């Protein structure tokens, strides 16, 4: 079923978890914006109040508190990254510079490099990814929606990798600050957004067929999606996440974690895709043949394997 404004409005009215999470995200974001004008102490107080409010409101107004808490936390992080003075470009330190070339004078603008601004850009992308995973899951595959859909508890390995990238970033800020370049960081942001779009299109086009866990058996409504983004890529969800993951390290200008993420993610998806290809052949090609077999033979994998 295609997603339309009418279907979104209908889901907002009827779905407590979807409506509550969206409301808590927006409200916490708005409160944090106002708190910025009253200093860091007020911002911290707003964080505590918003989290307590999310817990009690979620508990007593028909929603699981875990939904409200995660949405509120992401809304606050999203605000901090978006409105902090040094998010990507530190506009508070933008200084006019006059450059003299013979008789001509060119007015340029110089943005003072800010490592914290780069890190805010990374955290902005991170919070956007986790909240959008929940929202798009709610819209495209409601029956699989659960607190885990935020992917904040994805796995221990996921957060260990994230912590490793943070450690590398701040060590390099201290010892090799020249590695942190806004132009490279901006390129990483573009790559992340491309990965986001590809992954979200995969979720929307697959509908009920897209889950965060491997399907071990074929459901009655399980179908092979060969249209939309799937007509170009066989595993666009993985391709999008691969782009997003390496894009985060380009945002941080982390050379070590960039190659580590690329290597580990590539090999993880090779194994995962091998399992999915086996199930795809079992679920569809052997039973349906014809168009399903033609799709498997002709559509690009993007992340290939030689198994």
PDB file of C-alpha atoms in Angstrom:
ATOM      1  CA  UNK A   1       0.000   0.000   0.000  1.00  0.00           C
ATOM      2  CA  UNK A   2       1.556   3.343  -1.040  1.00  0.00           C
ATOM      3  CA  UNK A   3       2.231   5.922   1.651  1.00  0.00           C
ATOM      4  CA  UNK A   4       0.157   9.089   1.242  1.00  0.00           C
ATOM      5  CA  UNK A   5      -0.586  12.106   3.400  1.00  0.00           C
ATOM      6  CA  UNK A   6      -4.036  10.660   4.084  1.00  0.00           C
ATOM      7  CA  UNK A   7      -2.599   7.337   5.240  1.00  0.00           C
ATOM      8  CA  UNK A   8      -0.079   9.148   7.455  1.00  0.00           C
ATOM      9  CA  UNK A   9      -2.818  11.273   9.030  1.00  0.00           C
ATOM     10  CA  UNK A  10      -4.963   8.193   9.576  1.00  0.00           C
ATOM     11  CA  UNK A  11      -2.092   6.350  11.219  1.00  0.00           C
ATOM     12  CA  UNK A  12      -1.306   9.381  13.381  1.00  0.00           C
ATOM     13  CA  UNK A  13      -4.894   9.402  14.664  1.00  0.00           C
ATOM     14  CA  UNK A  14      -5.204   5.677  15.273  1.00  0.00           C
ATOM     15  CA  UNK A  15      -1.723   4.510  16.263  1.00  0.00           C
ATOM     16  CA  UNK A  16      -0.809   5.428  19.851  1.00  0.00           C
ATOM     17  CA  UNK A  17       2.826   4.360  19.564  1.00  0.00           C
ATOM     18  CA  UNK A  18       3.409   6.236  16.313  1.00  0.00           C
ATOM     19  CA  UNK A  19       1.590   9.375  17.469  1.00  0.00           C
ATOM     20  CA  UNK A  20       3.141   9.396  20.926  1.00  0.00           C
ATOM     21  CA  UNK A  21       6.706   8.886  19.706  1.00  0.00           C
ATOM     22  CA  UNK A  22       6.363  11.605  17.084  1.00  0.00           C
ATOM     23  CA  UNK A  23       4.823  14.000  19.621  1.00  0.00           C
ATOM     24  CA  UNK A  24       7.505  13.379  22.233  1.00  0.00           C
ATOM     25  CA  UNK A  25      10.251  13.861  19.654  1.00  0.00           C
ATOM     26  CA  UNK A  26       8.820  17.189  18.457  1.00  0.00           C
ATOM     27  CA  UNK A  27       7.967  18.473  21.956  1.00  0.00           C
ATOM     28  CA  UNK A  28      11.390  17.641  23.401  1.00  0.00           C
ATOM     29  CA  UNK A  29      13.015  19.278  20.386  1.00  0.00           C
ATOM     30  CA  UNK A  30      10.939  22.459  20.863  1.00  0.00           C
ATOM     31  CA  UNK A  31      11.609  22.634  24.608  1.00  0.00           C
ATOM     32  CA  UNK A  32      15.345  22.216  24.040  1.00  0.00           C
ATOM     33  CA  UNK A  33      15.319  25.001  21.430  1.00  0.00           C
ATOM     34  CA  UNK A  34      13.766  27.414  23.935  1.00  0.00           C
ATOM     35  CA  UNK A  35      16.171  26.263  26.660  1.00  0.00           C
ATOM     36  CA  UNK A  36      19.166  27.255  24.538  1.00  0.00           C
ATOM     37  CA  UNK A  37      18.340  30.916  25.170  1.00  0.00           C
ATOM     38  CA  UNK A  38      18.670  30.445  28.954  1.00  0.00           C
ATOM     39  CA  UNK A  39      22.056  28.760  29.120  1.00  0.00           C
ATOM     40  CA  UNK A  40      23.545  25.324  29.625  1.00  0.00           C
ATOM     41  CA  UNK A  41      22.047  24.814  33.098  1.00  0.00           C
ATOM     42  CA  UNK A  42      18.539  25.351  31.784  1.00  0.00           C
ATOM     43  CA  UNK A  43      19.269  23.015  28.878  1.00  0.00           C
ATOM     44  CA  UNK A  44      20.355  20.292  31.294  1.00  0.00           C
ATOM     45  CA  UNK A  45      17.224  20.840  33.396  1.00  0.00           C
ATOM     46  CA  UNK A  46      15.099  20.632  30.261  1.00  0.00           C
ATOM     47  CA  UNK A  47      16.763  17.310  29.421  1.00  0.00           C
ATOM     48  CA  UNK A  48      15.914  15.853  32.844  1.00  0.00           C
ATOM     49  CA  UNK A  49      12.345  17.219  32.832  1.00  0.00           C
ATOM     50  CA  UNK A  50      11.680  15.963  29.303  1.00  0.00           C
ATOM     51  CA  UNK A  51      12.899  12.458  30.116  1.00  0.00           C
ATOM     52  CA  UNK A  52      10.809  12.283  33.306  1.00  0.00           C
ATOM     53  CA  UNK A  53       7.799  13.660  31.466  1.00  0.00           C
ATOM     54  CA  UNK A  54       8.249  11.069  28.711  1.00  0.00           C
ATOM     55  CA  UNK A  55       8.341   8.236  31.234  1.00  0.00           C
ATOM     56  CA  UNK A  56       5.260   9.245  33.224  1.00  0.00           C
ATOM     57  CA  UNK A  57       3.195  10.435  30.262  1.00  0.00           C
ATOM     58  CA  UNK A  58       4.081   7.325  28.314  1.00  0.00           C
ATOM     59  CA  UNK A  59       3.135   5.188  31.291  1.00  0.00           C
ATOM     60  CA  UNK A  60      -0.216   6.794  32.080  1.00  0.00           C
ATOM     61  CA  UNK A  61      -1.494   7.817  28.656  1.00  0.00           C
ATOM     62  CA  UNK A  62      -1.688   4.552  26.776  1.00  0.00           C
ATOM     63  CA  UNK A  63       1.849   4.241  25.418  1.00  0.00           C
ATOM     64  CA  UNK A  64       4.774   2.097  26.480  1.00  0.00           C
ATOM     65  CA  UNK A  65       7.258   4.382  28.288  1.00  0.00           C
ATOM     66  CA  UNK A  66      10.168   2.877  26.363  1.00  0.00           C
ATOM     67  CA  UNK A  67       8.821   4.375  23.121  1.00  0.00           C
ATOM     68  CA  UNK A  68       8.438   7.826  24.660  1.00  0.00           C
ATOM     69  CA  UNK A  69      11.850   7.756  26.353  1.00  0.00           C
ATOM     70  CA  UNK A  70      13.727   6.825  23.191  1.00  0.00           C
ATOM     71  CA  UNK A  71      11.864   9.372  21.056  1.00  0.00           C
ATOM     72  CA  UNK A  72      12.449  12.111  23.645  1.00  0.00           C
ATOM     73  CA  UNK A  73      16.142  11.293  23.967  1.00  0.00           C
ATOM     74  CA  UNK A  74      16.624  11.401  20.193  1.00  0.00           C
ATOM     75  CA  UNK A  75      14.674  14.662  19.962  1.00  0.00           C
ATOM     76  CA  UNK A  76      16.947  16.275  22.542  1.00  0.00           C
ATOM     77  CA  UNK A  77      20.115  14.997  20.863  1.00  0.00           C
ATOM     78  CA  UNK A  78      18.808  16.115  17.470  1.00  0.00           C
ATOM     79  CA  UNK A  79      18.212  19.618  18.827  1.00  0.00           C
ATOM     80  CA  UNK A  80      21.601  19.840  20.492  1.00  0.00           C
ATOM     81  CA  UNK A  81      23.378  18.940  17.272  1.00  0.00           C
ATOM     82  CA  UNK A  82      21.260  21.110  15.006  1.00  0.00           C
ATOM     83  CA  UNK A  83      21.320  24.275  17.073  1.00  0.00           C
ATOM     84  CA  UNK A  84      24.763  24.158  18.593  1.00  0.00           C
ATOM     85  CA  UNK A  85      26.812  27.036  17.234  1.00  0.00           C
ATOM     86  CA  UNK A  86      29.399  24.784  15.649  1.00  0.00           C
ATOM     87  CA  UNK A  87      27.212  22.311  13.748  1.00  0.00           C
ATOM     88  CA  UNK A  88      29.300  21.744  10.577  1.00  0.00           C
ATOM     89  CA  UNK A  89      30.026  25.471  10.138  1.00  0.00           C
ATOM     90  CA  UNK A  90      30.684  27.611  13.175  1.00  0.00           C
ATOM     91  CA  UNK A  91      28.679  30.649  12.131  1.00  0.00           C
ATOM     92  CA  UNK A  92      29.546  32.444  15.370  1.00  0.00           C
ATOM     93  CA  UNK A  93      33.166  32.557  14.206  1.00  0.00           C
ATOM     94  CA  UNK A  94      32.489  33.349  10.554  1.00  0.00           C
ATOM     95  CA  UNK A  95      34.738  36.280   9.825  1.00  0.00           C
ATOM     96  CA  UNK A  96      34.882  38.469   6.707  1.00  0.00           C
ATOM     97  CA  UNK A  97      38.286  38.383   5.041  1.00  0.00           C
ATOM     98  CA  UNK A  98      39.496  40.789   2.373  1.00  0.00           C
ATOM     99  CA  UNK A  99      41.668  39.295  -0.331  1.00  0.00           C
ATOM    100  CA  UNK A 100      43.503  41.730  -2.557  1.00  0.00           C
ATOM    101  CA  UNK A 101      44.321  40.629  -6.102  1.00  0.00           C
ATOM    102  CA  UNK A 102      45.860  43.616  -7.883  1.00  0.00           C
ATOM    103  CA  UNK A 103      43.132  46.186  -8.412  1.00  0.00           C
ATOM    104  CA  UNK A 104      40.274  43.831  -7.500  1.00  0.00           C
ATOM    105  CA  UNK A 105      39.028  43.153  -4.010  1.00  0.00           C
ATOM    106  CA  UNK A 106      37.164  39.958  -3.234  1.00  0.00           C
ATOM    107  CA  UNK A 107      35.137  39.521  -0.077  1.00  0.00           C
ATOM    108  CA  UNK A 108      35.517  36.006   1.226  1.00  0.00           C
ATOM    109  CA  UNK A 109      34.196  34.264   4.293  1.00  0.00           C
ATOM    110  CA  UNK A 110      36.259  32.066   6.501  1.00  0.00           C
ATOM    111  CA  UNK A 111      34.789  29.415   8.749  1.00  0.00           C
ATOM    112  CA  UNK A 112      36.897  28.645  11.758  1.00  0.00           C
ATOM    113  CA  UNK A 113      37.469  24.910  12.023  1.00  0.00           C
ATOM    114  CA  UNK A 114      35.652  23.401  15.001  1.00  0.00           C
ATOM    115  CA  UNK A 115      36.100  19.723  15.936  1.00  0.00           C
ATOM    116  CA  UNK A 116      33.006  19.920  18.129  1.00  0.00           C
ATOM    117  CA  UNK A 117      31.060  21.178  15.126  1.00  0.00           C
ATOM    118  CA  UNK A 118      32.157  18.143  13.117  1.00  0.00           C
ATOM    119  CA  UNK A 119      31.167  15.829  15.962  1.00  0.00           C
ATOM    120  CA  UNK A 120      27.786  17.556  16.225  1.00  0.00           C
ATOM    121  CA  UNK A 121      27.259  16.914  12.526  1.00  0.00           C
ATOM    122  CA  UNK A 122      28.019  13.231  13.073  1.00  0.00           C
ATOM    123  CA  UNK A 123      25.665  12.998  16.061  1.00  0.00           C
ATOM    124  CA  UNK A 124      22.949  14.758  14.059  1.00  0.00           C
ATOM    125  CA  UNK A 125      23.220  12.058  11.369  1.00  0.00           C
ATOM    126  CA  UNK A 126      23.237   9.327  14.034  1.00  0.00           C
ATOM    127  CA  UNK A 127      20.073  10.568  15.778  1.00  0.00           C
ATOM    128  CA  UNK A 128      18.317  11.125  12.452  1.00  0.00           C
ATOM    129  CA  UNK A 129      19.078   7.553  11.398  1.00  0.00           C
ATOM    130  CA  UNK A 130      17.723   5.967  14.576  1.00  0.00           C
ATOM    131  CA  UNK A 131      14.527   8.017  14.699  1.00  0.00           C
ATOM    132  CA  UNK A 132      13.825   7.616  10.983  1.00  0.00           C
ATOM    133  CA  UNK A 133      14.234   3.829  11.320  1.00  0.00           C
ATOM    134  CA  UNK A 134      11.369   3.816  13.812  1.00  0.00           C
ATOM    135  CA  UNK A 135       9.141   6.178  11.830  1.00  0.00           C
ATOM    136  CA  UNK A 136       9.592   4.414   8.493  1.00  0.00           C
ATOM    137  CA  UNK A 137       9.062   1.014  10.138  1.00  0.00           C
ATOM    138  CA  UNK A 138       5.821   2.317  11.654  1.00  0.00           C
ATOM    139  CA  UNK A 139       4.654   3.547   8.255  1.00  0.00           C
ATOM    140  CA  UNK A 140       5.775   0.656   6.068  1.00  0.00           C
ATOM    141  CA  UNK A 141       5.504  -2.406   8.328  1.00  0.00           C
ATOM    142  CA  UNK A 142       3.385  -1.626  11.363  1.00  0.00           C
ATOM    143  CA  UNK A 143       3.062  -5.180  12.637  1.00  0.00           C
ATOM    144  CA  UNK A 144       6.830  -5.462  13.158  1.00  0.00           C
ATOM    145  CA  UNK A 145       7.023  -2.170  15.102  1.00  0.00           C
ATOM    146  CA  UNK A 146       8.486  -2.576  18.570  1.00  0.00           C
ATOM    147  CA  UNK A 147      10.779  -0.629  20.925  1.00  0.00           C
ATOM    148  CA  UNK A 148      13.756  -2.284  19.221  1.00  0.00           C
ATOM    149  CA  UNK A 149      12.780  -0.535  15.962  1.00  0.00           C
ATOM    150  CA  UNK A 150      14.770   2.527  17.061  1.00  0.00           C
ATOM    151  CA  UNK A 151      17.834   0.233  16.815  1.00  0.00           C
ATOM    152  CA  UNK A 152      19.335   1.921  19.872  1.00  0.00           C
ATOM    153  CA  UNK A 153      19.897  -1.560  21.302  1.00  0.00           C
ATOM    154  CA  UNK A 154      21.088  -2.908  17.966  1.00  0.00           C
ATOM    155  CA  UNK A 155      24.005  -4.915  19.334  1.00  0.00           C
ATOM    156  CA  UNK A 156      27.017  -4.610  21.603  1.00  0.00           C
ATOM    157  CA  UNK A 157      29.295  -4.693  18.553  1.00  0.00           C
ATOM    158  CA  UNK A 158      27.481  -1.694  17.048  1.00  0.00           C
ATOM    159  CA  UNK A 159      28.113   0.515  20.077  1.00  0.00           C
ATOM    160  CA  UNK A 160      31.660  -0.779  20.560  1.00  0.00           C
ATOM    161  CA  UNK A 161      32.368   0.287  16.977  1.00  0.00           C
ATOM    162  CA  UNK A 162      30.749   3.667  17.634  1.00  0.00           C
ATOM    163  CA  UNK A 163      32.799   4.158  20.811  1.00  0.00           C
ATOM    164  CA  UNK A 164      35.962   3.254  18.897  1.00  0.00           C
ATOM    165  CA  UNK A 165      35.169   5.942  16.311  1.00  0.00           C
ATOM    166  CA  UNK A 166      34.582   8.538  19.048  1.00  0.00           C
ATOM    167  CA  UNK A 167      37.880   7.594  20.696  1.00  0.00           C
ATOM    168  CA  UNK A 168      39.777   7.908  17.429  1.00  0.00           C
ATOM    169  CA  UNK A 169      38.117  11.236  16.660  1.00  0.00           C
ATOM    170  CA  UNK A 170      39.059  12.936  19.932  1.00  0.00           C
ATOM    171  CA  UNK A 171      42.563  11.450  19.994  1.00  0.00           C
ATOM    172  CA  UNK A 172      43.171  12.811  16.513  1.00  0.00           C
ATOM    173  CA  UNK A 173      41.682  16.173  17.488  1.00  0.00           C
ATOM    174  CA  UNK A 174      44.324  16.340  20.203  1.00  0.00           C
ATOM    175  CA  UNK A 175      47.341  14.954  18.323  1.00  0.00           C
ATOM    176  CA  UNK A 176      46.594  15.522  14.609  1.00  0.00           C
ATOM    177  CA  UNK A 177      43.916  18.249  14.354  1.00  0.00           C
ATOM    178  CA  UNK A 178      44.858  18.983  10.730  1.00  0.00           C
ATOM    179  CA  UNK A 179      43.034  15.763   9.736  1.00  0.00           C
ATOM    180  CA  UNK A 180      39.661  17.298  10.609  1.00  0.00           C
ATOM    181  CA  UNK A 181      38.585  19.155   7.470  1.00  0.00           C
ATOM    182  CA  UNK A 182      35.089  20.552   6.883  1.00  0.00           C
ATOM    183  CA  UNK A 183      35.130  19.800   3.148  1.00  0.00           C
ATOM    184  CA  UNK A 184      35.766  16.099   3.814  1.00  0.00           C
ATOM    185  CA  UNK A 185      33.193  16.107   6.604  1.00  0.00           C
ATOM    186  CA  UNK A 186      30.629  17.628   4.255  1.00  0.00           C
ATOM    187  CA  UNK A 187      31.317  14.882   1.706  1.00  0.00           C
ATOM    188  CA  UNK A 188      30.654  12.307   4.413  1.00  0.00           C
ATOM    189  CA  UNK A 189      27.344  13.993   5.210  1.00  0.00           C
ATOM    190  CA  UNK A 190      26.266  13.708   1.556  1.00  0.00           C
ATOM    191  CA  UNK A 191      27.237  10.012   1.490  1.00  0.00           C
ATOM    192  CA  UNK A 192      25.250   9.398   4.688  1.00  0.00           C
ATOM    193  CA  UNK A 193      22.173  11.087   3.242  1.00  0.00           C
ATOM    194  CA  UNK A 194      22.451   9.014   0.053  1.00  0.00           C
ATOM    195  CA  UNK A 195      22.656   5.865   2.169  1.00  0.00           C
ATOM    196  CA  UNK A 196      19.665   7.011   4.225  1.00  0.00           C
ATOM    197  CA  UNK A 197      17.548   7.599   1.118  1.00  0.00           C
ATOM    198  CA  UNK A 198      18.458   4.217  -0.391  1.00  0.00           C
ATOM    199  CA  UNK A 199      17.699   2.355   2.844  1.00  0.00           C
ATOM    200  CA  UNK A 200      14.415   4.155   3.506  1.00  0.00           C
ATOM    201  CA  UNK A 201      13.259   3.571  -0.071  1.00  0.00           C
ATOM    202  CA  UNK A 202      14.044  -0.108   0.457  1.00  0.00           C
ATOM    203  CA  UNK A 203      11.899  -0.166   3.594  1.00  0.00           C
ATOM    204  CA  UNK A 204       8.998   1.644   1.936  1.00  0.00           C
ATOM    205  CA  UNK A 205       9.054  -0.425  -1.258  1.00  0.00           C
ATOM    206  CA  UNK A 206       9.385  -3.759   0.565  1.00  0.00           C
ATOM    207  CA  UNK A 207       6.609  -2.964   3.048  1.00  0.00           C
ATOM    208  CA  UNK A 208       5.837  -6.001   5.213  1.00  0.00           C
ATOM    209  CA  UNK A 209       8.740  -7.838   3.627  1.00  0.00           C
ATOM    210  CA  UNK A 210      11.364  -5.615   5.271  1.00  0.00           C
ATOM    211  CA  UNK A 211      12.350  -6.633   8.796  1.00  0.00           C
ATOM    212  CA  UNK A 212      15.339  -5.990  11.029  1.00  0.00           C
ATOM    213  CA  UNK A 213      15.748  -9.743  11.534  1.00  0.00           C
ATOM    214  CA  UNK A 214      16.202 -12.511   8.994  1.00  0.00           C
ATOM    215  CA  UNK A 215      12.985 -14.331   8.096  1.00  0.00           C
ATOM    216  CA  UNK A 216      13.451 -18.046   8.776  1.00  0.00           C
ATOM    217  CA  UNK A 217      10.214 -19.134   7.113  1.00  0.00           C
ATOM    218  CA  UNK A 218       8.043 -17.893   4.259  1.00  0.00           C
ATOM    219  CA  UNK A 219       4.859 -16.159   5.389  1.00  0.00           C
ATOM    220  CA  UNK A 220       1.654 -16.412   3.325  1.00  0.00           C
ATOM    221  CA  UNK A 221       1.965 -12.737   2.318  1.00  0.00           C
ATOM    222  CA  UNK A 222       5.716 -12.954   1.687  1.00  0.00           C
ATOM    223  CA  UNK A 223       6.465 -11.800  -1.835  1.00  0.00           C
ATOM    224  CA  UNK A 224       9.549 -11.069  -3.891  1.00  0.00           C
ATOM    225  CA  UNK A 225       9.805  -7.311  -4.444  1.00  0.00           C
ATOM    226  CA  UNK A 226      11.244  -6.509  -7.867  1.00  0.00           C
ATOM    227  CA  UNK A 227       9.984  -2.949  -8.380  1.00  0.00           C
ATOM    228  CA  UNK A 228      11.144   0.477  -7.236  1.00  0.00           C
ATOM    229  CA  UNK A 229      14.623   0.552  -5.750  1.00  0.00           C
ATOM    230  CA  UNK A 230      14.666  -3.267  -5.896  1.00  0.00           C
ATOM    231  CA  UNK A 231      14.678  -3.142  -9.688  1.00  0.00           C
ATOM    232  CA  UNK A 232      18.185  -1.647  -9.471  1.00  0.00           C
ATOM    233  CA  UNK A 233      19.610  -3.302  -6.350  1.00  0.00           C
ATOM    234  CA  UNK A 234      18.806  -6.687  -4.872  1.00  0.00           C
ATOM    235  CA  UNK A 235      19.707  -5.663  -1.319  1.00  0.00           C
ATOM    236  CA  UNK A 236      19.221  -1.870  -1.147  1.00  0.00           C
ATOM    237  CA  UNK A 237      18.728  -1.933   2.618  1.00  0.00           C
ATOM    238  CA  UNK A 238      22.227  -3.294   3.098  1.00  0.00           C
ATOM    239  CA  UNK A 239      23.717  -1.095   0.385  1.00  0.00           C
ATOM    240  CA  UNK A 240      22.200   1.980   2.048  1.00  0.00           C
ATOM    241  CA  UNK A 241      23.452   1.021   5.482  1.00  0.00           C
ATOM    242  CA  UNK A 242      26.925   0.305   4.077  1.00  0.00           C
ATOM    243  CA  UNK A 243      27.078   3.801   2.557  1.00  0.00           C
ATOM    244  CA  UNK A 244      25.715   5.323   5.766  1.00  0.00           C
ATOM    245  CA  UNK A 245      28.231   3.544   8.006  1.00  0.00           C
ATOM    246  CA  UNK A 246      31.316   4.570   6.025  1.00  0.00           C
ATOM    247  CA  UNK A 247      29.825   8.051   5.568  1.00  0.00           C
ATOM    248  CA  UNK A 248      29.760   8.543   9.343  1.00  0.00           C
ATOM    249  CA  UNK A 249      33.512   7.965   9.481  1.00  0.00           C
ATOM    250  CA  UNK A 250      34.121  10.373   6.617  1.00  0.00           C
ATOM    251  CA  UNK A 251      32.110  12.968   8.560  1.00  0.00           C
ATOM    252  CA  UNK A 252      34.438  12.424  11.522  1.00  0.00           C
ATOM    253  CA  UNK A 253      37.501  12.340   9.218  1.00  0.00           C
ATOM    254  CA  UNK A 254      38.573   9.093  10.897  1.00  0.00           C
ATOM    255  CA  UNK A 255      41.014   7.314   8.543  1.00  0.00           C
ATOM    256  CA  UNK A 256      41.521   4.248  10.754  1.00  0.00           C
ATOM    257  CA  UNK A 257      37.845   3.620  11.504  1.00  0.00           C
ATOM    258  CA  UNK A 258      36.908   4.405   7.905  1.00  0.00           C
ATOM    259  CA  UNK A 259      38.901   1.441   6.589  1.00  0.00           C
ATOM    260  CA  UNK A 260      37.949  -0.710   9.586  1.00  0.00           C
ATOM    261  CA  UNK A 261      34.231   0.028   9.147  1.00  0.00           C
ATOM    262  CA  UNK A 262      34.420  -0.607   5.398  1.00  0.00           C
ATOM    263  CA  UNK A 263      36.208  -3.939   5.837  1.00  0.00           C
ATOM    264  CA  UNK A 264      34.087  -5.248   8.723  1.00  0.00           C
ATOM    265  CA  UNK A 265      30.758  -4.059   7.279  1.00  0.00           C
ATOM    266  CA  UNK A 266      31.543  -5.481   3.852  1.00  0.00           C
ATOM    267  CA  UNK A 267      32.369  -8.912   5.271  1.00  0.00           C
ATOM    268  CA  UNK A 268      29.366  -8.852   7.628  1.00  0.00           C
ATOM    269  CA  UNK A 269      27.014  -8.154   4.742  1.00  0.00           C
ATOM    270  CA  UNK A 270      28.723 -10.772   2.565  1.00  0.00           C
ATOM    271  CA  UNK A 271      27.787 -13.432   5.125  1.00  0.00           C
ATOM    272  CA  UNK A 272      24.339 -11.965   5.737  1.00  0.00           C
ATOM    273  CA  UNK A 273      23.596 -11.717   2.016  1.00  0.00           C
ATOM    274  CA  UNK A 274      24.742 -15.302   1.495  1.00  0.00           C
ATOM    275  CA  UNK A 275      22.082 -16.432   4.005  1.00  0.00           C
ATOM    276  CA  UNK A 276      19.440 -14.210   2.421  1.00  0.00           C
ATOM    277  CA  UNK A 277      20.299 -15.400  -1.084  1.00  0.00           C
ATOM    278  CA  UNK A 278      19.904 -18.992   0.057  1.00  0.00           C
ATOM    279  CA  UNK A 279      16.491 -18.237   1.581  1.00  0.00           C
ATOM    280  CA  UNK A 280      15.469 -16.172  -1.457  1.00  0.00           C
ATOM    281  CA  UNK A 281      16.219 -19.106  -3.750  1.00  0.00           C
ATOM    282  CA  UNK A 282      14.377 -21.494  -1.414  1.00  0.00           C
ATOM    283  CA  UNK A 283      11.342 -19.248  -0.872  1.00  0.00           C
ATOM    284  CA  UNK A 284      10.850 -17.975  -4.392  1.00  0.00           C
ATOM    285  CA  UNK A 285      13.036 -19.375  -7.181  1.00  0.00           C
ATOM    286  CA  UNK A 286      12.470 -23.075  -6.456  1.00  0.00           C
ATOM    287  CA  UNK A 287       8.753 -22.531  -5.866  1.00  0.00           C
ATOM    288  CA  UNK A 288       7.957 -19.857  -8.415  1.00  0.00           C
ATOM    289  CA  UNK A 289      10.769 -20.035 -10.995  1.00  0.00           C
ATOM    290  CA  UNK A 290      10.200 -17.847 -14.055  1.00  0.00           C
ATOM    291  CA  UNK A 291      10.345 -14.160 -13.202  1.00  0.00           C
ATOM    292  CA  UNK A 292      11.859 -14.798  -9.769  1.00  0.00           C
ATOM    293  CA  UNK A 293      14.780 -16.696 -11.302  1.00  0.00           C
ATOM    294  CA  UNK A 294      15.247 -14.005 -13.940  1.00  0.00           C
ATOM    295  CA  UNK A 295      15.326 -11.313 -11.230  1.00  0.00           C
ATOM    296  CA  UNK A 296      17.967 -13.170  -9.206  1.00  0.00           C
ATOM    297  CA  UNK A 297      20.154 -13.630 -12.271  1.00  0.00           C
ATOM    298  CA  UNK A 298      19.903 -10.082 -13.606  1.00  0.00           C
ATOM    299  CA  UNK A 299      19.568  -7.690 -10.636  1.00  0.00           C
ATOM    300  CA  UNK A 300      22.737  -6.234  -9.125  1.00  0.00           C
ATOM    301  CA  UNK A 301      23.712  -7.234  -5.606  1.00  0.00           C
ATOM    302  CA  UNK A 302      25.920  -4.162  -5.044  1.00  0.00           C
ATOM    303  CA  UNK A 303      27.660  -6.034  -2.215  1.00  0.00           C
ATOM    304  CA  UNK A 304      28.865  -9.187  -3.950  1.00  0.00           C
ATOM    305  CA  UNK A 305      30.116 -12.435  -2.534  1.00  0.00           C
ATOM    306  CA  UNK A 306      32.052 -15.306  -3.999  1.00  0.00           C
ATOM    307  CA  UNK A 307      30.541 -18.073  -1.919  1.00  0.00           C
TER     308      UNK A 307
END
